[in-house]
Amino acid sequence: MRVTFTANGKPVEADDVWEGESLLYVLRERVGLPGSKNACEQGECGSCTVYLDGTPVCSCLVAAGQVQGREVRTVEGLTDENGELGLVQQAFIDAGAVQCGFCTPGLLVQTDALLDNDAQPSDTDIREALSGNLCRCTGYEKIMDAVRLASARKCAKAASE
Amino acid sequence: MSTRTIQGQKNLQDIRQASKDGIGGSPLRPDGTLKVKGEFAYSSDMWHEDMLWGMALRSPHPRANILSVDISEALKLPGVYAVLTHDDIPGSKFYGLEIQDQPALAIDKVRYHGEAIAIVAADHPETARRAVKKIKVEYEVLTPIVTEEQCLNPEVYGYVHEPHEFKSHGYGNICHSQKLVHGGGVTDEIRALADVIVKSDYEVGMQDQAFLGPESGLAVPAEDGGIDLYVATQWLHVDRQQMAPVLGLPEEKVRLTLAGVGGAFGGREDLSMQIHASLLAQRTGKPVKIVYARDESFFGHVHRHPAKMTYEHGVTRDGKLVFADARIVLDGGAYASASPAVVGNAASLGHGPYNIPNVRMEAIALYSNNPSCGAMRGFGAVQAAFAYESQMDKLAAELGMDPVELRQLNAMSEGDSMPTGQVIDSPAPVAELLQRVKDMPLPPPLDLENVDVRTLPGALSNTSHGEGIVRGIGYSVGIKNVGFSEGFDDYSTARVRLEVIGGEPVAMVHTAMAEVGQGGVTVHAQIARTELGVEQVTIHPANTEVGSAGSTSASRQTYMTGGAVKLAAEAVKQAVIEKGRRRYGWTQNDLTLAGGKVVSESQGALIPLVDLLGDEAVDLTREHHHRPTVPFDKETGQGFGHVQYTFCANRAVVDVDVELGLVKVVELTAAQDVGKALNPLSVIGQIQGGCTQALGLAVMEEIIVRDGKVRNASFTDYLIPTILDTPPIPVDILELPDPNAPYGLRGVGEAPTVSATPCIVAAIRQATGKALNRIPVRPEHITGTL
């Protein structure tokens, strides 16, 4: 089948999609957006998290056909059109929250969504919001630092605007 | 041209301080931006026009004879390009890290659940999956050899490998053994010297590395008949060394390039898909990509050895250790992998960082029909640390002593001997590290009036509002070796090039080091900046075009490849200075490079590198070997076996719901001596990550194997700590330089994984009063409903 949808603001179409293919597979193997990662493909680790019509989902659990005509935003879409890093992306780098980085794309999308809903989450709010994203390298401490840093920068930016 | 001085750069210190990104600083990762943009190419992201997908058929039985394999139906499936069995292997059929006992594809029998029997290449992963299902294998299922008793009685239960099949280090189903005797050993006379004796059995379950990036890579057939493989691994050269004979190729025709690695932790030391993808690419003439699914990853790599241990310690009334006696049985599974080295570590480090006048130890690894076990972070030191630290707490309880005080009373320090007789010739601040974690402020006590239930045991499940919750505190310390031991010629190679690009002096560092997330690439750039006094450093992709870097394991890469980068950069520096001496007749003996210039310590800057180098590059390669070690004597365990030791101490604070058996680690504190923190941000990240894997082993992580079958090969059922399970991890770093190591550094990555598990269990014991001799601690162990 043919699937057409919007990925990071641009229309894309994928041909010869098999019915059982996931959105994750289509993004990674058919439309050239491999940023979403394939760690468990069971919805357990969060590495493949993308926005689907503005809501973060595990793209491995979404059948490709379900995204027909809808809007997908991936980690690649967190960078602006000039290639400038988004606020959450920069905070992850600055805080040392990226080690192997395989969990990072999913965490970035989930953190972006968290801060959109609540720019100043408590530590427990952060832990609850990110509890579906496994990381094996960092021990999460620097991820907490990164989210706190992103939150502070977002609030400072909002205050200055 | 005469020597000239550059204005405004008089003081060498000023010039050096211009670079904050040298060693001791925390510059950002060179791969960080790509990783946050989703543009970093991990091994599973490899793509080639016209590529095929490979997949393996794996055994559902832990032990069976293969009576027949019929691939004809699979071959008929449209889109299938090849189906291969061991009959199709052009070269040697076996490989292995230390003992070549593992068939690339099963021959006549399978020895573990998940062993690969046949491989398929097809045009879509789903086609490959369907083809795998169409391969018909007829088995004669045999009773698996899975318990210690079965393994040790091969004449009754059988051999995992028939004695004639290959020559192992051991005999029967024993893959390797190591004994150790120190002082007077352990005799009745020595036992009689102790006032208090504590003896217990301990058990450690099978832990998995559970790295997030699945085993994967792309094999591309080359025009010269060779193979180019892009792969996530820990050691490119040893992969090649094992692959080439199987592929029937000379090593130079097997070229490996490191693709992005999504974590490793020892799980990528052994081959996984490397040979399979290459065989399929050879056969089909097309690029072949293999990406393991998560369940296949659990089958397709070695795990941490599960262990059964018996420990006996004797101590005087005033708390001095008199003797220690231990037996460690490690289940190595079907193939040897790194078991011999793991046994060596278990035996030599198995009594911990303590001065014990009389010691006996026996460590063995068994062959069984359980999953193969090999390298995992902490490598042979983790299992024993759980046992000896549990023993310390029991001794302290018997004596009525503070457990930290008992440890400090017996702690080894510089100049003391290991039970192997090796004198520790660099700082060993065991007592100080314990003091540091003890002195750190404790988290506030549980305030049930104002508590957020999400922070309690059970957390989001809302299982408790504080009733039945008890707090406990535990301490631990551990010891780990750094680098490869027992006479292994451990070395690494680095190539450093200095040249002018775009009007700037630029250094390039080329090594075969596997960057698996630990941050080695950042440190290499820091070393090049420091030694060459330049800001711009590029990291060449790691591949087999340069000499071996050895493995990214054993906490050795900063020491070994960092050391090689230092040597190569120093050689480049000397060559550049020599070039200047020849050209300008400099006679000063105090020349170095700093701030992009050649500098005299006494006279300041002499010439910019840009002017000195012009369009000539200086490009040099150096090897770094660490000081030699020797194998341990087989019977006594004596010998200078390890290069360097590293120590970490921890304190855990836990809340336990004693009714439901649920544990919440409230805080996990670490203090570690790192010799010199080349990159403090990365060092702290490594320690926190290592502590978290230890937390996993303490309370949740275990591959459940029953009758040789893996029961939980998924992230649904194999639990690793989430951000909700993981507490704040304050880290206190001590920097006592090791005079034998580059920059005085000490390997960092593994020590916290060795030490942090026991303190969590100690804290749960303190909260519950339960013995808890097995990890991971499960709810039923706490509630007593087992």
PDB file of C-alpha atoms in Angstrom, chain B residues 99-238:
ATOM      1  CA  ILE B  99      39.039 -21.073  22.999  1.00  0.00           C
ATOM      2  CA  GLN B 100      37.782 -21.711  19.457  1.00  0.00           C
ATOM      3  CA  ASP B 101      34.904 -23.892  20.614  1.00  0.00           C
ATOM      4  CA  GLN B 102      31.915 -22.117  19.080  1.00  0.00           C
ATOM      5  CA  PRO B 103      30.553 -23.102  15.668  1.00  0.00           C
ATOM      6  CA  ALA B 104      29.543 -20.184  13.456  1.00  0.00           C
ATOM      7  CA  LEU B 105      26.436 -22.224  12.661  1.00  0.00           C
ATOM      8  CA  ALA B 106      25.458 -25.308  14.649  1.00  0.00           C
ATOM      9  CA  ILE B 107      26.919 -28.601  13.471  1.00  0.00           C
ATOM     10  CA  ASP B 108      24.939 -31.744  14.254  1.00  0.00           C
ATOM     11  CA  LYS B 109      23.936 -30.511  17.695  1.00  0.00           C
ATOM     12  CA  VAL B 110      22.778 -27.462  19.569  1.00  0.00           C
ATOM     13  CA  ARG B 111      24.121 -26.604  23.011  1.00  0.00           C
ATOM     14  CA  TYR B 112      21.979 -23.676  24.110  1.00  0.00           C
ATOM     15  CA  HIS B 113      18.540 -22.170  23.640  1.00  0.00           C
ATOM     16  CA  GLY B 114      18.900 -19.691  20.797  1.00  0.00           C
ATOM     17  CA  GLU B 115      21.953 -21.145  19.068  1.00  0.00           C
ATOM     18  CA  ALA B 116      22.027 -20.194  15.376  1.00  0.00           C
ATOM     19  CA  ILE B 117      21.505 -23.088  12.982  1.00  0.00           C
ATOM     20  CA  ALA B 118      20.878 -21.469   9.597  1.00  0.00           C
ATOM     21  CA  ILE B 119      20.875 -17.978   8.139  1.00  0.00           C
ATOM     22  CA  VAL B 120      18.742 -16.356   5.488  1.00  0.00           C
ATOM     23  CA  ALA B 121      19.121 -13.325   3.226  1.00  0.00           C
ATOM     24  CA  ALA B 122      15.964 -11.756   1.777  1.00  0.00           C
ATOM     25  CA  ASP B 123      14.753  -8.480   0.333  1.00  0.00           C
ATOM     26  CA  HIS B 124      12.604  -7.494   3.339  1.00  0.00           C
ATOM     27  CA  PRO B 125      12.953  -8.362   7.027  1.00  0.00           C
ATOM     28  CA  GLU B 126       9.488  -9.910   6.980  1.00  0.00           C
ATOM     29  CA  THR B 127      10.428 -12.123   4.029  1.00  0.00           C
ATOM     30  CA  ALA B 128      13.512 -13.209   5.935  1.00  0.00           C
ATOM     31  CA  ARG B 129      11.410 -13.958   9.011  1.00  0.00           C
ATOM     32  CA  ARG B 130       8.989 -16.056   6.982  1.00  0.00           C
ATOM     33  CA  ALA B 131      11.850 -17.899   5.310  1.00  0.00           C
ATOM     34  CA  VAL B 132      13.386 -18.724   8.694  1.00  0.00           C
ATOM     35  CA  LYS B 133      10.046 -20.257   9.701  1.00  0.00           C
ATOM     36  CA  LYS B 134      10.065 -22.449   6.615  1.00  0.00           C
ATOM     37  CA  ILE B 135      13.371 -24.117   7.458  1.00  0.00           C
ATOM     38  CA  LYS B 136      12.608 -27.576   8.784  1.00  0.00           C
ATOM     39  CA  VAL B 137      14.903 -28.959  11.450  1.00  0.00           C
ATOM     40  CA  GLU B 138      14.494 -32.422  12.886  1.00  0.00           C
ATOM     41  CA  TYR B 139      15.834 -32.637  16.446  1.00  0.00           C
ATOM     42  CA  GLU B 140      16.547 -35.413  18.859  1.00  0.00           C
ATOM     43  CA  VAL B 141      15.892 -33.487  22.049  1.00  0.00           C
ATOM     44  CA  LEU B 142      18.241 -34.335  24.933  1.00  0.00           C
ATOM     45  CA  THR B 143      18.028 -33.577  28.627  1.00  0.00           C
ATOM     46  CA  PRO B 144      20.030 -30.389  29.138  1.00  0.00           C
ATOM     47  CA  ILE B 145      23.009 -30.280  31.485  1.00  0.00           C
ATOM     48  CA  VAL B 146      22.203 -27.266  33.584  1.00  0.00           C
ATOM     49  CA  THR B 147      22.993 -27.729  37.270  1.00  0.00           C
ATOM     50  CA  GLU B 148      26.360 -27.759  38.977  1.00  0.00           C
ATOM     51  CA  GLU B 149      25.828 -31.362  39.958  1.00  0.00           C
ATOM     52  CA  GLN B 150      25.019 -32.369  36.394  1.00  0.00           C
ATOM     53  CA  CYS B 151      27.990 -30.448  35.039  1.00  0.00           C
ATOM     54  CA  LEU B 152      30.411 -32.009  37.504  1.00  0.00           C
ATOM     55  CA  ASN B 153      29.260 -35.553  36.818  1.00  0.00           C
ATOM     56  CA  PRO B 154      29.645 -35.856  33.057  1.00  0.00           C
ATOM     57  CA  GLU B 155      29.842 -39.658  33.130  1.00  0.00           C
ATOM     58  CA  VAL B 156      26.251 -39.661  34.425  1.00  0.00           C
ATOM     59  CA  TYR B 157      24.742 -36.609  32.725  1.00  0.00           C
ATOM     60  CA  GLY B 158      26.940 -36.222  29.678  1.00  0.00           C
ATOM     61  CA  TYR B 159      29.356 -33.715  28.224  1.00  0.00           C
ATOM     62  CA  VAL B 160      28.395 -30.344  26.806  1.00  0.00           C
ATOM     63  CA  HIS B 161      31.372 -30.799  24.507  1.00  0.00           C
ATOM     64  CA  GLU B 162      32.618 -34.324  23.994  1.00  0.00           C
ATOM     65  CA  PRO B 163      36.142 -34.589  25.410  1.00  0.00           C
ATOM     66  CA  HIS B 164      37.613 -35.184  21.972  1.00  0.00           C
ATOM     67  CA  GLU B 165      35.868 -32.224  20.340  1.00  0.00           C
ATOM     68  CA  PHE B 166      38.437 -29.614  21.267  1.00  0.00           C
ATOM     69  CA  LYS B 167      41.110 -28.986  23.837  1.00  0.00           C
ATOM     70  CA  SER B 168      39.824 -26.778  26.631  1.00  0.00           C
ATOM     71  CA  HIS B 169      41.720 -25.337  29.559  1.00  0.00           C
ATOM     72  CA  GLY B 170      39.942 -27.656  31.940  1.00  0.00           C
ATOM     73  CA  TYR B 171      38.450 -31.116  31.843  1.00  0.00           C
ATOM     74  CA  GLY B 172      34.998 -32.611  31.677  1.00  0.00           C
ATOM     75  CA  ASN B 173      32.469 -29.828  31.866  1.00  0.00           C
ATOM     76  CA  ILE B 174      34.872 -27.507  33.646  1.00  0.00           C
ATOM     77  CA  CYS B 175      35.899 -24.765  31.257  1.00  0.00           C
ATOM     78  CA  HIS B 176      38.498 -23.221  33.527  1.00  0.00           C
ATOM     79  CA  SER B 177      39.558 -23.294  37.160  1.00  0.00           C
ATOM     80  CA  GLN B 178      41.859 -21.226  39.306  1.00  0.00           C
ATOM     81  CA  LYS B 179      42.986 -21.904  42.852  1.00  0.00           C
ATOM     82  CA  LEU B 180      44.659 -19.486  45.190  1.00  0.00           C
ATOM     83  CA  VAL B 181      46.457 -19.971  48.504  1.00  0.00           C
ATOM     84  CA  HIS B 182      47.888 -17.105  50.512  1.00  0.00           C
ATOM     85  CA  GLY B 183      49.644 -17.096  53.870  1.00  0.00           C
ATOM     86  CA  GLY B 184      48.988 -20.379  55.602  1.00  0.00           C
ATOM     87  CA  GLY B 185      45.903 -21.095  53.544  1.00  0.00           C
ATOM     88  CA  VAL B 186      42.936 -22.235  55.606  1.00  0.00           C
ATOM     89  CA  THR B 187      43.666 -25.072  58.033  1.00  0.00           C
ATOM     90  CA  ASP B 188      42.196 -26.142  61.370  1.00  0.00           C
ATOM     91  CA  GLU B 189      45.087 -24.405  63.138  1.00  0.00           C
ATOM     92  CA  ILE B 190      44.372 -21.157  61.359  1.00  0.00           C
ATOM     93  CA  ARG B 191      40.637 -21.455  61.942  1.00  0.00           C
ATOM     94  CA  ALA B 192      41.398 -21.806  65.629  1.00  0.00           C
ATOM     95  CA  LEU B 193      43.003 -18.357  65.630  1.00  0.00           C
ATOM     96  CA  ALA B 194      39.657 -16.722  64.898  1.00  0.00           C
ATOM     97  CA  ASP B 195      37.220 -15.721  67.631  1.00  0.00           C
ATOM     98  CA  VAL B 196      34.250 -15.439  65.310  1.00  0.00           C
ATOM     99  CA  ILE B 197      33.631 -17.389  62.119  1.00  0.00           C
ATOM    100  CA  VAL B 198      30.892 -16.598  59.625  1.00  0.00           C
ATOM    101  CA  LYS B 199      30.031 -18.910  56.762  1.00  0.00           C
ATOM    102  CA  SER B 200      27.303 -18.501  54.142  1.00  0.00           C
ATOM    103  CA  ASP B 201      26.235 -19.503  50.690  1.00  0.00           C
ATOM    104  CA  TYR B 202      25.478 -16.807  48.143  1.00  0.00           C
ATOM    105  CA  GLU B 203      23.909 -16.784  44.742  1.00  0.00           C
ATOM    106  CA  VAL B 204      23.933 -14.268  41.896  1.00  0.00           C
ATOM    107  CA  GLY B 205      21.463 -14.499  39.034  1.00  0.00           C
ATOM    108  CA  MET B 206      22.262 -14.070  35.353  1.00  0.00           C
ATOM    109  CA  GLN B 207      22.449 -10.380  34.472  1.00  0.00           C
ATOM    110  CA  ASP B 208      22.321  -8.999  30.962  1.00  0.00           C
ATOM    111  CA  GLN B 209      24.148  -6.031  29.493  1.00  0.00           C
ATOM    112  CA  ALA B 210      20.854  -4.902  27.948  1.00  0.00           C
ATOM    113  CA  PHE B 211      22.452  -2.225  25.827  1.00  0.00           C
ATOM    114  CA  LEU B 212      19.793  -0.354  23.883  1.00  0.00           C
ATOM    115  CA  GLY B 213      21.302  -0.504  20.386  1.00  0.00           C
ATOM    116  CA  PRO B 214      20.609  -3.999  19.041  1.00  0.00           C
ATOM    117  CA  GLU B 215      23.405  -6.078  17.512  1.00  0.00           C
ATOM    118  CA  SER B 216      23.547  -4.977  13.919  1.00  0.00           C
ATOM    119  CA  GLY B 217      25.685  -4.113  10.967  1.00  0.00           C
ATOM    120  CA  LEU B 218      26.080  -4.109   7.231  1.00  0.00           C
ATOM    121  CA  ALA B 219      28.409  -6.409   5.301  1.00  0.00           C
ATOM    122  CA  VAL B 220      29.350  -5.236   1.814  1.00  0.00           C
ATOM    123  CA  PRO B 221      31.088  -7.579  -0.611  1.00  0.00           C
ATOM    124  CA  ALA B 222      34.132  -5.921  -2.142  1.00  0.00           C
ATOM    125  CA  GLU B 223      35.518  -6.208  -5.652  1.00  0.00           C
ATOM    126  CA  ASP B 224      38.689  -7.853  -4.411  1.00  0.00           C
ATOM    127  CA  GLY B 225      36.663 -10.738  -2.996  1.00  0.00           C
ATOM    128  CA  GLY B 226      36.905  -9.356   0.518  1.00  0.00           C
ATOM    129  CA  ILE B 227      34.285  -8.000   2.866  1.00  0.00           C
ATOM    130  CA  ASP B 228      33.755  -4.501   4.220  1.00  0.00           C
ATOM    131  CA  LEU B 229      31.810  -4.679   7.459  1.00  0.00           C
ATOM    132  CA  TYR B 230      30.263  -1.712   9.262  1.00  0.00           C
ATOM    133  CA  VAL B 231      29.469  -2.924  12.725  1.00  0.00           C
ATOM    134  CA  ALA B 232      28.925  -2.094  16.380  1.00  0.00           C
ATOM    135  CA  THR B 233      31.567  -3.902  18.358  1.00  0.00           C
ATOM    136  CA  GLN B 234      34.011  -3.461  21.219  1.00  0.00           C
ATOM    137  CA  TRP B 235      37.149  -4.582  19.416  1.00  0.00           C
ATOM    138  CA  LEU B 236      37.409  -4.337  15.632  1.00  0.00           C
ATOM    139  CA  HIS B 237      40.639  -6.278  15.295  1.00  0.00           C
ATOM    140  CA  VAL B 238      39.673  -9.261  17.389  1.00  0.00           C
TER     141      VAL B 238
END
